[in-house]
Amino acid sequence: MTERELQTPCYVIHKDRLAEGIGLLKTSLEREWNHFCVGYSFKTNSLPYVVEEMKKAGFYAEVVSEDEYDLALKHGYEKIIYNGPVKGKRTFLHALEHGAIINLDAKRELAWLRESGRRDVTVGLRVNFNLEALCPGETSAGEEGSRFGFSYETGELKWAMDELDKMGIPLSGLHLHVGSKTRSVAIYRQLAGMACRLKREYDLKLTYIDLGGGYFGGMENRPKFPDYVKAIREELSEEFTPEETMLVMEPGTSLITPPIEYLTTVVDTKQTYANHLVVTDGSRIDVDPLHGKSSYFHKLLYQGTEEEMEARQVIPKQVVCGFTCMENDRLFVIEDQKKLQEGDRISFQKVGGYTICLTPLFIRYFPAVYVEENGEYRIIREAWTAQEYSQKSLY
Ligand SMILES: *Cc1c(COP(=O)(O)O)cnc(C)c1O
């Protein structure tokens, strides 16, 4: 299949770019801290194809719900990192029994652990601390503080450590994932620094330090995996060695955002009293489901011969719109470019994270997904129809 034959709207996964990110992460870790494990963040994009590719890369599944846990098992993952504030008891016990890394994030999980009677388990504690004070303006939660983990400042973290101690269960690791707006290297320096501080303060013997996800990847003028991992090694080396302690990273968006594109076709243009509108068969809900983006990496793919292109007029403003019946389904404004017309295409790049798995079933069902490898395209998810939409419904 060629690019022109793709049914739009659709997503396209560029396999070489996916491999590039995976390769860069692995070589960075091998160079700086050659005792590591990577848990791919399922929530960022758990399309079955993606999940399979991450397994082939040797990554663990990083899951945060019972459904994601089951999905990881369905895909044959033997290595799972179980995170999140609301795990399920059934899968929690399964994880205990099957040697998963479990980062505890709720008091009831300590109760389940006690009930299970198991001691030979790999559990860590998710740490809640005031990172905002160390990186002002950078954390997602800001002044309100994160809602995840056991609090260092209030003593709940120490309490949880003591509970494990009473059960005779060693604390294997610390989990320090904190969402940030900036994805800066400084964040990871502070997280690694906090791990060192906790080790000193509580005299811990840890088999792993999990710094979570939240990195940039594949973006110009932004930090890349080698920058993060080098900074992490510099800080962690204060208290830890690769011989004793494994470094865990849980990337999502840094791996899966860059290789995925969203392709749409222009279906109409309209001139109103206020605007020149370009209506596409795509939608903002597929590239910005949380309606938080203000710009997109995009390409205008004009169709036509050189002569036809010569004849196209440049106009000052074109507003690109989507297929939904929402007024705010406007994607971006094109300034001083040739007029788009029916049949032209618009491609949105670097849209693989927090899109495919956040897209609602609104007005139109899930679009098709293709993978591109050496210029060849093949379908890896057919578009959903009314058939898939109504599955499992009783009426
Ligand atoms: C969301 C999440 C990640 C991945 O975050 P990205 O920004 O997609 O890299 C990793 N770990 C945990 C615990 C998360 O909640």
XYZ file of C-alpha atoms and ligand atoms in Angstrom:
410
model
C 0.000 0.000 0.000
C 1.284 3.506 -0.772
C 0.689 6.615 1.294
C -1.897 7.857 -1.212
C -3.953 4.699 -0.724
C -4.396 5.191 3.026
C -7.971 5.748 4.135
C -8.129 8.957 6.124
C -8.440 9.915 8.839
C -5.787 7.556 10.135
C -2.707 7.292 12.273
C 0.586 6.125 10.803
C 3.353 4.638 12.942
C 6.793 5.125 11.430
C 8.701 2.086 12.520
C 12.223 3.412 11.955
C 11.529 6.404 14.200
C 10.148 4.150 16.905
C 13.265 1.978 16.700
C 15.459 5.079 16.852
C 13.981 6.187 20.195
C 14.192 2.706 21.669
C 17.817 2.377 20.528
C 18.860 5.732 21.938
C 17.323 4.985 25.326
C 19.026 1.604 25.558
C 22.469 2.851 24.526
C 22.222 5.757 26.975
C 21.413 3.390 29.805
C 24.083 0.893 28.827
C 26.656 3.673 28.827
C 25.671 5.356 32.081
C 24.063 2.730 34.307
C 24.349 -0.739 32.887
C 21.906 -2.278 35.326
C 18.524 -1.050 34.313
C 15.026 -1.907 33.313
C 12.646 0.059 31.166
C 8.917 -0.164 31.853
C 6.916 1.114 28.919
C 4.020 3.248 30.145
C 0.913 1.529 28.788
C -1.408 4.440 29.510
C 0.480 6.673 27.075
C -0.444 4.445 24.144
C -1.439 0.816 24.588
C -2.415 0.013 21.036
C -1.809 -3.748 20.720
C 0.817 -3.249 17.998
C 2.718 -0.766 20.160
C 2.552 -3.013 23.184
C 3.981 -5.879 21.102
C 6.836 -3.736 19.793
C 7.760 -2.621 23.312
C 7.817 -6.228 24.440
C 10.117 -7.113 21.528
C 12.400 -4.295 22.700
C 12.744 -6.179 25.986
C 10.812 -3.641 28.021
C 8.612 -4.356 30.997
C 4.959 -3.369 30.907
C 4.332 -0.393 33.210
C 0.657 -0.628 34.076
C -1.609 1.370 36.357
C -4.922 -0.477 36.382
C -6.388 -3.941 36.422
C -7.342 -3.615 32.734
C -3.832 -2.616 31.724
C -2.432 -5.452 33.822
C -4.681 -7.919 31.993
C -3.665 -6.411 28.661
C 0.000 -6.960 29.521
C -0.743 -10.613 30.343
C -2.734 -10.987 27.127
C 0.320 -9.863 25.214
C 2.535 -12.319 27.020
C 4.516 -9.901 29.157
C 6.360 -11.769 31.874
C 7.849 -8.642 33.369
C 5.428 -6.107 34.765
C 5.767 -2.967 36.864
C 2.496 -2.409 38.683
C 1.923 1.234 39.625
C -0.959 3.538 40.299
C -3.142 4.670 43.189
C -6.030 2.305 42.393
C -4.758 -1.162 41.637
C -7.104 -4.144 41.690
C -6.782 -6.790 44.384
C -6.984 -9.745 41.974
C -4.165 -8.449 39.798
C -2.204 -7.198 42.821
C -2.108 -10.721 44.227
C -1.243 -12.113 40.790
C 1.600 -9.607 40.556
C 2.906 -10.612 44.013
C 2.898 -14.237 43.009
C 4.571 -13.705 39.655
C 7.472 -11.537 40.676
C 6.285 -8.211 39.330
C 7.758 -4.980 40.607
C 4.995 -3.374 42.629
C 5.200 0.248 43.654
C 2.783 0.626 46.527
C 0.597 3.715 46.465
C -2.271 3.015 48.904
C -2.708 1.767 52.432
C -5.006 -1.033 51.318
C -2.148 -2.468 49.274
C -0.178 -2.887 52.503
C -3.190 -4.741 53.911
C -3.350 -7.019 50.843
C 0.334 -7.667 51.190
C -0.089 -8.667 54.849
C -3.069 -10.880 53.965
C -1.104 -12.632 51.228
C 1.443 -13.810 53.769
C 4.187 -13.533 51.144
C 7.619 -12.203 51.940
C 9.540 -13.013 48.770
C 8.173 -10.047 46.885
C 9.555 -7.013 45.085
C 7.821 -3.957 46.442
C 8.715 -0.310 46.466
C 6.996 2.774 47.780
C 5.885 5.643 45.661
C 7.244 8.791 47.253
C 5.266 12.004 47.588
C 7.432 15.018 48.357
C 7.615 18.716 47.677
C 9.421 18.774 44.354
C 7.756 22.084 43.514
C 9.903 23.750 46.181
C 13.057 22.476 44.456
C 11.875 23.174 40.893
C 9.513 26.153 41.231
C 6.877 26.397 38.544
C 7.840 23.090 36.977
C 5.627 20.368 38.449
C 2.208 19.551 37.015
C 0.540 19.715 40.413
C 2.221 23.016 41.303
C 1.539 24.508 44.712
C -1.224 21.983 45.363
C 1.322 19.170 45.525
C 1.080 15.761 43.911
C -1.752 13.395 44.815
C 0.376 10.275 44.406
C 2.518 8.294 46.783
C 3.205 8.293 50.509
C 4.164 11.679 51.904
C 7.726 12.202 53.023
C 7.018 15.458 54.837
C 4.049 14.240 56.914
C 5.699 10.966 57.890
C 3.307 8.713 55.971
C 6.248 7.422 53.950
C 8.156 6.476 57.095
C 4.986 4.890 58.456
C 4.674 2.721 55.319
C 8.353 1.724 55.640
C 7.708 0.692 59.237
C 4.653 -1.336 58.211
C 6.751 -3.298 55.703
C 9.374 -3.772 58.379
C 6.797 -5.228 60.757
C 5.743 -7.701 58.067
C 9.365 -8.722 57.580
C 9.250 -7.555 53.983
C 12.278 -5.667 52.696
C 11.670 -2.399 50.909
C 13.184 -3.095 47.491
C 12.810 0.254 45.835
C 11.592 3.803 45.700
C 9.323 5.122 42.989
C 9.725 8.807 42.248
C 7.606 9.515 39.181
C 6.400 13.116 39.240
C 4.621 14.757 36.338
C 6.181 18.004 35.186
C 5.235 20.734 32.751
C 8.835 21.282 31.706
C 10.257 17.740 31.410
C 13.569 19.373 32.367
C 16.766 17.515 33.211
C 16.743 19.420 36.535
C 13.619 17.498 37.579
C 15.468 14.188 37.299
C 18.501 15.534 39.130
C 16.188 16.401 42.012
C 14.397 13.043 41.907
C 17.699 11.168 41.967
C 18.881 13.501 44.726
C 15.775 12.687 46.743
C 16.480 8.980 46.352
C 19.961 9.580 47.794
C 18.567 11.629 50.640
C 16.014 8.964 51.571
C 18.663 6.271 51.453
C 20.865 8.243 53.858
C 18.068 9.322 56.152
C 16.477 5.882 56.564
C 19.581 3.788 55.937
C 17.942 1.885 53.076
C 19.317 -1.010 51.051
C 17.580 -0.699 47.740
C 17.658 -3.020 44.778
C 16.028 -0.477 42.507
C 15.376 3.224 42.041
C 12.465 3.994 39.750
C 12.486 7.527 38.371
C 9.294 7.096 36.370
C 8.521 8.718 33.032
C 7.961 12.231 31.769
C 10.961 12.676 29.464
C 11.179 14.431 26.143
C 12.173 12.365 23.153
C 12.699 13.079 19.485
C 12.179 16.847 19.820
C 14.532 19.480 18.414
C 16.077 21.795 20.997
C 14.883 19.666 23.881
C 16.753 17.270 26.173
C 17.186 13.736 24.910
C 17.694 10.395 26.669
C 21.507 10.762 26.914
C 21.072 14.107 28.723
C 18.648 12.703 31.274
C 20.519 9.492 31.937
C 23.869 11.240 32.355
C 22.395 13.645 34.921
C 20.706 10.785 36.741
C 23.971 8.833 36.889
C 25.821 11.860 38.257
C 23.316 12.290 41.092
C 22.648 8.640 41.888
C 26.374 7.913 42.094
C 26.465 9.857 45.363
C 24.781 6.953 47.160
C 24.244 4.091 44.734
C 26.179 1.823 42.399
C 24.931 -0.070 39.352
C 26.213 -3.269 40.958
C 23.771 -2.990 43.849
C 20.940 -0.956 42.474
C 18.971 -1.174 39.258
C 17.773 2.016 37.607
C 14.173 1.826 36.418
C 12.760 4.234 33.870
C 9.143 4.345 32.719
C 9.054 6.302 29.491
C 5.829 6.763 27.578
C 5.511 9.861 25.491
C 9.266 10.205 24.821
C 9.165 6.889 22.948
C 5.755 6.858 21.331
C 4.930 10.487 20.532
C 7.640 11.080 17.883
C 6.959 8.127 15.551
C 3.218 8.629 15.061
C 1.521 10.826 12.491
C -2.158 11.613 11.893
C -3.273 12.023 8.328
C -6.411 13.860 7.221
C -7.973 14.880 3.914
C -9.606 18.194 3.052
C -13.254 17.564 2.232
C -14.523 21.112 1.733
C -13.648 24.789 1.911
C -16.037 27.537 2.945
C -15.918 31.282 2.835
C -17.989 32.914 5.566
C -18.309 36.565 6.496
C -15.639 35.965 9.102
C -13.284 33.277 7.864
C -11.989 31.031 5.146
C -12.551 27.528 6.526
C -10.856 24.304 5.500
C -12.936 21.312 6.593
C -11.080 18.026 7.042
C -12.157 14.468 7.766
C -9.892 14.503 10.855
C -10.586 16.091 14.207
C -8.939 17.819 17.079
C -10.268 15.028 19.305
C -7.779 12.660 17.634
C -4.676 14.820 18.136
C -5.612 16.898 21.162
C -8.280 14.996 23.093
C -7.680 17.083 26.220
C -7.982 20.311 24.252
C -4.769 21.672 25.679
C -2.556 22.132 22.634
C -2.188 25.427 20.856
C 0.015 24.337 17.955
C 0.876 21.197 16.054
C 3.788 19.914 14.040
C 2.088 19.744 10.682
C 2.609 19.522 6.947
C 0.322 20.710 4.172
C 0.274 18.077 1.437
C -1.048 19.820 -1.658
C -2.168 17.484 -4.411
C -1.723 18.534 -8.000
C 0.745 19.107 -10.798
C 3.298 21.898 -10.681
C 1.169 23.916 -13.078
C -1.903 23.548 -10.926
C 0.130 24.608 -7.927
C 1.416 27.691 -9.767
C -2.176 28.725 -10.320
C -3.148 28.434 -6.660
C -3.665 31.697 -4.900
C -1.897 32.595 -1.655
C -4.427 33.791 0.927
C -3.802 35.413 4.308
C -5.809 33.137 6.562
C -7.232 29.621 6.432
C -8.788 27.970 9.491
C -8.364 24.189 9.555
C -11.401 22.454 11.071
C -12.431 18.916 11.986
C -15.364 16.628 11.290
C -17.138 16.920 14.623
C -20.108 19.185 15.134
C -18.358 21.143 17.861
C -17.555 24.777 17.180
C -14.208 24.374 18.902
C -13.088 21.621 16.548
C -10.670 24.043 14.913
C -7.101 22.847 14.716
C -4.935 25.730 13.612
C -4.709 28.783 11.413
C -2.615 28.821 8.261
C -1.237 32.233 7.380
C -0.169 33.396 3.926
C -0.186 30.030 2.218
C -1.625 28.682 -0.989
C -5.290 27.853 -0.808
C -6.026 24.302 0.214
C -8.744 22.515 -1.711
C -10.755 19.308 -1.616
C -8.456 16.286 -1.858
C -5.390 17.939 -0.333
C -4.080 16.366 2.822
C -2.872 17.671 6.133
C -0.513 15.632 8.268
C 0.010 16.143 11.996
C 3.278 14.790 13.323
C 4.483 13.588 16.722
C 1.025 12.756 18.022
C 1.504 9.228 19.388
C 1.226 9.941 23.120
C -2.062 10.520 24.941
C -4.074 10.489 21.707
C -4.949 7.043 20.366
C -5.861 5.868 23.889
C -7.650 9.068 24.870
C -9.692 9.596 21.726
C -13.383 9.477 22.541
C -15.995 7.517 20.612
C -17.626 10.767 19.649
C -19.576 11.131 16.419
C -17.170 8.882 14.546
C -15.516 5.713 15.824
C -11.821 4.941 16.183
C -9.793 5.605 13.024
C -7.554 3.098 11.272
C -3.881 2.766 12.168
C -1.149 1.868 9.690
C 2.506 1.121 10.139
C 5.092 2.398 7.666
C 8.286 0.474 7.166
C 10.751 1.310 4.358
C 8.058 3.278 2.533
C 5.559 0.404 2.647
C 2.298 0.783 4.545
C 0.205 -1.905 6.147
C -2.859 -1.733 8.316
C -2.500 -2.724 11.963
C -5.886 -1.626 13.224
C -8.963 -1.368 11.099
C -11.230 1.574 11.730
C -14.013 0.828 14.175
C -17.522 0.705 12.782
C -21.000 0.631 14.337
C -20.328 -3.088 14.778
C -17.424 -2.631 17.216
C -19.103 0.336 18.831
C -22.147 -1.681 19.882
C -20.270 -4.821 20.945
C -21.173 -5.956 24.445
C -24.264 -3.756 24.512
C -27.556 -5.343 25.403
C -30.719 -3.882 23.954
C 2.177 8.553 33.014
C 3.223 7.800 33.712
C 4.427 7.489 33.071
C 4.747 7.913 31.667
O 4.762 9.293 31.500
P 5.186 9.953 30.102
O 5.019 11.409 30.335
O 4.225 9.427 29.066
O 6.580 9.548 29.836
C 5.351 6.745 33.783
N 5.117 6.341 35.051
C 3.969 6.626 35.697
C 3.765 6.160 37.082
C 2.985 7.370 35.053
O 1.849 7.660 35.706
